[in-house]
Coordinates of C-alpha atoms and ligand atoms in Angstrom, one line a residue:
M235 CA 145.4 53.6 72.9
Q236 CA 144.8 51.3 75.9
V237 CA 142.2 52.4 78.6
L238 CA 142.9 50.7 81.8
H239 CA 141.3 50.5 85.2
S240 CA 143.4 48.5 87.6
V241 CA 146.7 49.1 89.0
N242 CA 148.1 45.9 88.1
E243 CA 147.0 46.2 84.6
L244 CA 148.4 49.7 84.4
R245 CA 151.7 48.5 86.1
A246 CA 152.1 45.7 83.5
A247 CA 151.0 48.0 80.3
V248 CA 153.4 50.8 81.5
A249 CA 156.5 48.2 81.5
R250 CA 155.7 47.8 78.0
L251 CA 156.0 51.6 76.9
P252 CA 159.2 53.4 75.5
R253 CA 161.0 56.0 77.9
P254 CA 160.7 58.9 78.6
L255 CA 157.4 58.4 79.8
G256 CA 154.9 61.8 80.8
L257 CA 152.1 61.5 83.2
V258 CA 149.0 64.0 82.7
P259 CA 146.6 63.7 85.6
T260 CA 143.3 65.0 85.3
M261 CA 139.7 64.6 86.4
G262 CA 138.2 64.4 83.1
A263 CA 135.7 66.8 81.3
L264 CA 138.7 67.7 79.2
H265 CA 139.1 71.2 77.5
A266 CA 141.8 72.9 75.8
G267 CA 143.8 73.4 79.0
H268 CA 144.3 69.5 79.7
M269 CA 145.2 69.4 75.8
A270 CA 147.9 71.8 76.8
L271 CA 149.1 69.3 79.0
M272 CA 148.9 66.5 76.7
T273 CA 150.7 68.5 74.0
A274 CA 153.9 69.5 76.2
S275 CA 154.2 65.6 77.3
T276 CA 153.9 64.2 73.9
A277 CA 156.5 66.9 72.6
D278 CA 158.7 66.1 75.4
N279 CA 158.3 62.3 75.9
R280 CA 158.2 59.0 73.7
S281 CA 155.1 57.8 75.7
T282 CA 152.2 59.5 77.4
V283 CA 149.6 58.2 80.3
A284 CA 146.7 60.3 80.9
S285 CA 144.6 59.5 84.2
I286 CA 141.0 60.6 84.6
Y287 CA 139.8 60.2 88.1
V288 CA 137.3 62.4 90.0
N289 CA 139.0 62.2 93.4
P290 CA 136.3 62.3 96.3
S291 CA 138.7 63.1 98.9
Q292 CA 139.9 66.6 97.1
F293 CA 136.2 67.8 97.6
G294 CA 134.8 69.2 100.6
P295 CA 131.3 68.3 102.0
R296 CA 129.6 71.2 100.6
E297 CA 131.6 71.2 97.4
D298 CA 130.4 69.9 93.6
L299 CA 131.5 66.3 93.7
S300 CA 128.1 64.8 92.8
R301 CA 127.6 67.5 89.7
Y302 CA 131.0 67.6 88.5
P303 CA 131.2 67.1 84.8
R304 CA 132.0 63.4 83.8
T305 CA 132.5 62.9 80.1
L306 CA 134.3 60.0 79.9
E307 CA 133.6 59.2 76.0
A308 CA 134.5 62.5 75.1
D309 CA 137.2 62.6 76.8
L310 CA 138.6 59.1 75.8
A311 CA 138.0 60.7 72.0
K312 CA 140.3 64.0 72.9
L313 CA 143.1 61.9 74.0
E314 CA 143.4 59.4 71.4
A315 CA 143.7 62.5 69.0
A316 CA 146.4 63.9 71.2
A317 CA 148.0 60.3 71.0
A318 CA 147.9 59.6 74.4
D319 CA 149.3 55.8 74.6
L320 CA 147.4 54.7 77.9
V321 CA 144.6 56.0 79.7
F322 CA 144.2 55.2 83.3
A323 CA 140.8 55.3 84.5
P324 CA 140.4 53.7 88.0
E325 CA 137.1 53.5 90.0
T326 CA 137.3 54.9 93.7
P327 CA 137.6 51.0 95.1
E328 CA 140.7 50.7 93.2
M329 CA 142.4 54.0 94.4
Y330 CA 141.1 53.7 98.2
P331 CA 141.1 49.8 99.0
P332 CA 138.6 48.7 102.0
G333 CA 140.6 50.0 104.9
F334 CA 142.3 52.9 103.2
V335 CA 143.8 55.1 106.1
S336 CA 147.2 56.2 104.9
W337 CA 147.4 59.6 103.9
V338 CA 149.8 62.5 102.4
S339 CA 149.3 65.1 104.4
V340 CA 151.1 68.5 103.7
E341 CA 151.2 70.8 107.0
G342 CA 152.6 73.8 106.3
P343 CA 153.7 76.4 103.5
P344 CA 152.7 76.0 100.5
A345 CA 149.5 74.6 102.0
E346 CA 148.5 77.0 104.6
R347 CA 146.8 80.0 103.1
L348 CA 144.2 80.9 100.2
E349 CA 142.8 77.7 98.8
A350 CA 144.3 75.4 101.7
E351 CA 142.4 77.7 104.4
R352 CA 139.1 77.8 102.3
R353 CA 139.2 74.3 101.3
P354 CA 140.1 72.0 104.6
G355 CA 141.4 68.6 103.5
H356 CA 141.6 69.4 99.7
F357 CA 145.4 69.4 99.6
R358 CA 145.4 66.1 101.6
G359 CA 143.3 64.6 99.1
V360 CA 145.1 66.2 96.1
A361 CA 148.5 65.2 97.8
T362 CA 147.2 61.7 98.4
I363 CA 146.0 61.0 95.0
V364 CA 149.1 62.5 93.0
A365 CA 151.5 60.6 95.2
K366 CA 149.6 57.6 94.2
L367 CA 149.2 58.0 90.8
L368 CA 153.1 58.7 90.7
L369 CA 153.6 55.7 92.5
Q370 CA 151.5 53.8 90.2
V371 CA 152.4 55.0 86.7
G372 CA 156.4 55.8 87.7
P373 CA 156.6 58.3 85.1
D374 CA 159.9 60.4 84.3
V375 CA 157.8 64.1 84.1
A376 CA 154.4 64.9 85.3
Y377 CA 152.6 67.9 83.9
F378 CA 150.3 70.4 85.8
G379 CA 148.7 73.4 85.0
Q380 CA 149.9 76.4 86.3
K381 CA 146.1 77.5 86.6
D382 CA 145.8 75.8 89.7
A383 CA 149.4 77.1 90.9
Q384 CA 148.9 76.8 94.7
Q385 CA 148.2 72.9 93.6
L386 CA 151.3 72.9 91.4
A387 CA 153.8 74.3 94.4
V388 CA 151.9 71.4 96.9
V389 CA 153.1 69.0 94.1
R390 CA 156.5 70.2 93.9
R391 CA 156.6 70.3 98.0
V392 CA 155.3 66.4 98.2
V393 CA 157.7 65.2 95.4
T394 CA 160.9 67.1 97.1
D395 CA 159.9 65.9 100.4
L396 CA 159.0 62.2 99.6
N397 CA 162.0 61.9 97.2
I398 CA 159.6 60.6 94.4
P399 CA 161.8 60.4 91.4
V400 CA 160.0 62.3 88.9
R401 CA 160.4 66.0 87.4
I402 CA 157.3 68.1 87.6
V403 CA 156.5 70.6 84.9
G404 CA 153.9 73.7 85.3
V405 CA 152.1 74.4 81.8
P406 CA 150.8 78.0 81.1
T407 CA 147.4 78.4 81.8
V408 CA 144.9 78.4 78.6
R409 CA 142.6 81.1 78.3
E410 CA 139.5 81.8 76.4
P411 CA 139.8 84.9 74.0
D412 CA 138.2 87.1 76.3
G413 CA 140.5 86.4 79.2
L414 CA 138.7 83.6 81.3
A415 CA 140.9 80.5 82.1
L416 CA 139.5 77.4 80.9
S417 CA 138.0 75.3 83.8
S418 CA 135.8 72.0 83.9
R419 CA 133.4 74.6 86.2
N420 CA 132.8 77.2 83.6
V421 CA 129.9 74.8 82.1
Y422 CA 128.4 75.8 85.5
L423 CA 127.9 79.5 84.4
S424 CA 124.7 81.1 83.1
P425 CA 125.4 83.4 80.0
A426 CA 125.2 86.3 82.3
E427 CA 127.6 84.7 84.7
R428 CA 129.7 84.0 82.1
R429 CA 129.8 87.4 80.9
A430 CA 130.9 88.5 84.7
A431 CA 133.7 85.7 84.9
T432 CA 135.9 87.9 82.8
V433 CA 136.4 90.0 86.1
L434 CA 139.2 87.3 87.5
S435 CA 141.5 87.7 84.6
R436 CA 140.6 91.7 84.6
A437 CA 141.6 92.0 88.2
L438 CA 145.0 89.8 87.4
R439 CA 145.9 92.2 84.3
T440 CA 145.4 95.1 86.3
A441 CA 147.8 93.9 89.0
Q442 CA 150.2 93.2 86.2
A443 CA 149.7 96.6 84.8
R444 CA 150.2 98.7 88.2
Y445 CA 153.4 96.4 88.9
A446 CA 154.7 97.1 85.1
A447 CA 154.2 100.9 86.0
G448 CA 156.4 100.6 88.8
E449 CA 154.2 100.0 91.6
R450 CA 155.7 97.9 94.4
D451 CA 153.5 98.6 97.3
P452 CA 151.6 95.3 97.7
E453 CA 148.5 97.0 99.5
A454 CA 148.0 99.4 96.5
I455 CA 148.0 96.6 94.2
L456 CA 145.6 94.7 96.3
Q457 CA 143.4 97.4 96.5
S458 CA 142.9 98.0 92.5
M459 CA 142.4 94.1 92.4
A460 CA 139.5 94.4 94.9
A461 CA 138.2 97.5 92.9
E462 CA 137.7 95.2 89.9
F463 CA 135.5 93.2 91.7
R464 CA 133.3 95.6 93.6
A465 CA 132.6 96.9 89.9
E466 CA 131.0 93.3 89.0
P467 CA 127.9 92.6 90.8
L468 CA 127.4 89.2 89.9
A469 CA 130.9 88.3 91.3
D470 CA 131.5 87.9 95.2
L471 CA 135.0 88.1 96.1
D472 CA 136.5 85.5 98.1
Y473 CA 140.5 86.5 98.4
A474 CA 142.9 88.9 96.1
D475 CA 146.3 88.1 97.1
L476 CA 149.8 88.4 96.1
A477 CA 151.9 85.6 97.2
D478 CA 155.5 83.9 97.0
P479 CA 155.1 81.2 94.2
D480 CA 157.0 78.5 96.1
T481 CA 155.6 78.9 99.6
F482 CA 152.6 80.9 99.2
Q483 CA 153.2 83.2 101.9
P484 CA 152.4 86.8 101.6
A485 CA 154.8 88.7 99.2
V486 CA 156.8 91.3 101.0
Q487 CA 159.1 92.3 98.1
L488 CA 157.5 92.2 94.8
D489 CA 159.1 90.8 91.9
D490 CA 158.5 89.3 88.6
R491 CA 157.9 85.5 89.9
T492 CA 155.2 87.2 92.5
L493 CA 151.8 85.7 91.8
A494 CA 148.5 87.5 91.8
L495 CA 146.2 85.4 92.7
V496 CA 142.1 85.5 93.0
A497 CA 139.0 83.6 94.0
C498 CA 135.3 84.4 94.0
R499 CA 131.8 82.9 93.6
I500 CA 129.7 83.6 90.7
G501 CA 126.1 82.2 91.6
A502 CA 126.8 78.8 93.1
T503 CA 130.4 78.5 91.2
R504 CA 133.7 79.2 92.3
L505 CA 136.4 80.1 90.1
I506 CA 140.1 80.9 90.8
D507 CA 142.9 82.4 88.7
N508 CA 146.3 83.4 88.9
T509 CA 149.3 84.8 87.0
A510 CA 152.6 86.1 87.6
L511 CA 153.3 89.7 88.1
G512 CA 156.0 89.5 85.6
G513 CA 153.8 87.8 82.8
T514 CA 155.1 84.2 82.9
H515 CA 155.6 81.9 85.7
S516 CA 158.9 81.1 86.6
Ligands
AMP695 P1 141.6 69.1 86.7 O1 141.0 68.0 85.6 O2 140.8 70.4 86.9 O3 141.7 68.4 87.8 O4 142.8 69.5 85.9 C1 144.0 68.8 85.5 C2 145.3 69.6 85.5 O5 145.1 70.4 84.2 C3 145.5 70.2 86.6 O6 147.3 70.1 86.4 C4 145.2 71.5 86.2 O7 146.2 72.8 87.1 C5 145.4 71.6 84.7 N1 144.5 72.7 84.1 C6 143.4 72.7 83.9 N2 142.7 74.2 83.8 C7 143.7 74.3 83.0 C8 144.0 75.6 82.1 N3 143.1 76.4 81.6 N4 145.2 75.9 81.4 C9 146.3 74.8 81.9 N5 145.9 73.7 82.6 C10 145.0 73.7 83.1

C-alpha cells in the first residue's frame, strides 16, 4: 500500500493501477463506517484509493477543526488491512495552493436547508474538496456514507452539474449495537452523553414505526420525533425533519424513500443521523 502526499505522485501512481478504480474519501479517524465504504469499493473494483484529509474549509469558525481527532498511524494500519492500494494524505498547501480562489458553490437544493442552513459554507467546502479529489484521482466509482445523506445528495448534484465521469455509491450507515451511528465525533462524548446519544436513532425508529403503521401526516411524525428528544434531558434538538432524498426539500407526500433526519447537540458535540422511512435508502 503506497501512501502519497502530492497530487503529482498520486497521478503517476493511479495511472499504474488496474481499473475499475474506487475512491473512498475520508477525514481519517477511521471506524467501521469508513471500513464499510472500503469493503464496498474493494468488492466492486480492482483497485481502491482512500484519501485522508481534514478539510478546513468545511468547518465553520466555531466548529471543531482544531480538536478533530487525527489518528494517521492507526488509520493507515486499518486501510492496509482493508486492502487499499493507495492512500492519498495531502497537507493543506497541496489542496489549497497559494492564491486559491476557485470554489464549487452549490447554490440551491439540495444545499439549501438543514445542514446548509446550520453550517454556512460547509457544503461549499465539501463540494470543492470532493470535486478536487475526483479530478485528482479520476476514479470510476466513489463511495460515500448514507450517514451524511445531505452530503451524498450534494455530491450527486455536483457530479451531475459538472459532468464529472464517476458513479457515486451511497453505503448504508454502520451503527453500534444500541443504534448509535458510528461517527468520528462520538469520541467527544462522556459516558452519560454516550448513553443519551441513542436518542437520535430512537427518534428515527419512532418515525419509521409510525410510517409503517400507516401514518402519512408529516406533522404527526415530526411531533413523535421531537417527543423523543424532549424525553432526553442531555440532548438539545437542532432539527427533526422529513425530506426528499434528492432535493432535501420538505416532504409533502411521504413514501418509502422519504428521509427522516435529526440533528442535536449533546454537551459540546453536534450529532446527526437519518433513515429512509421505508427502512433502506434508495
Ligand atoms: P468523514 O471521515 O466523517 O468525513 O466520513 C467519510 C465518509 O464516511 C463519508 O462519506 C461519511 O458519510 C462516511 N461515514 C461516516 N460515518 C459512517 C457510518 N457510520 N456508516 C457509513 N458511512 C459512514
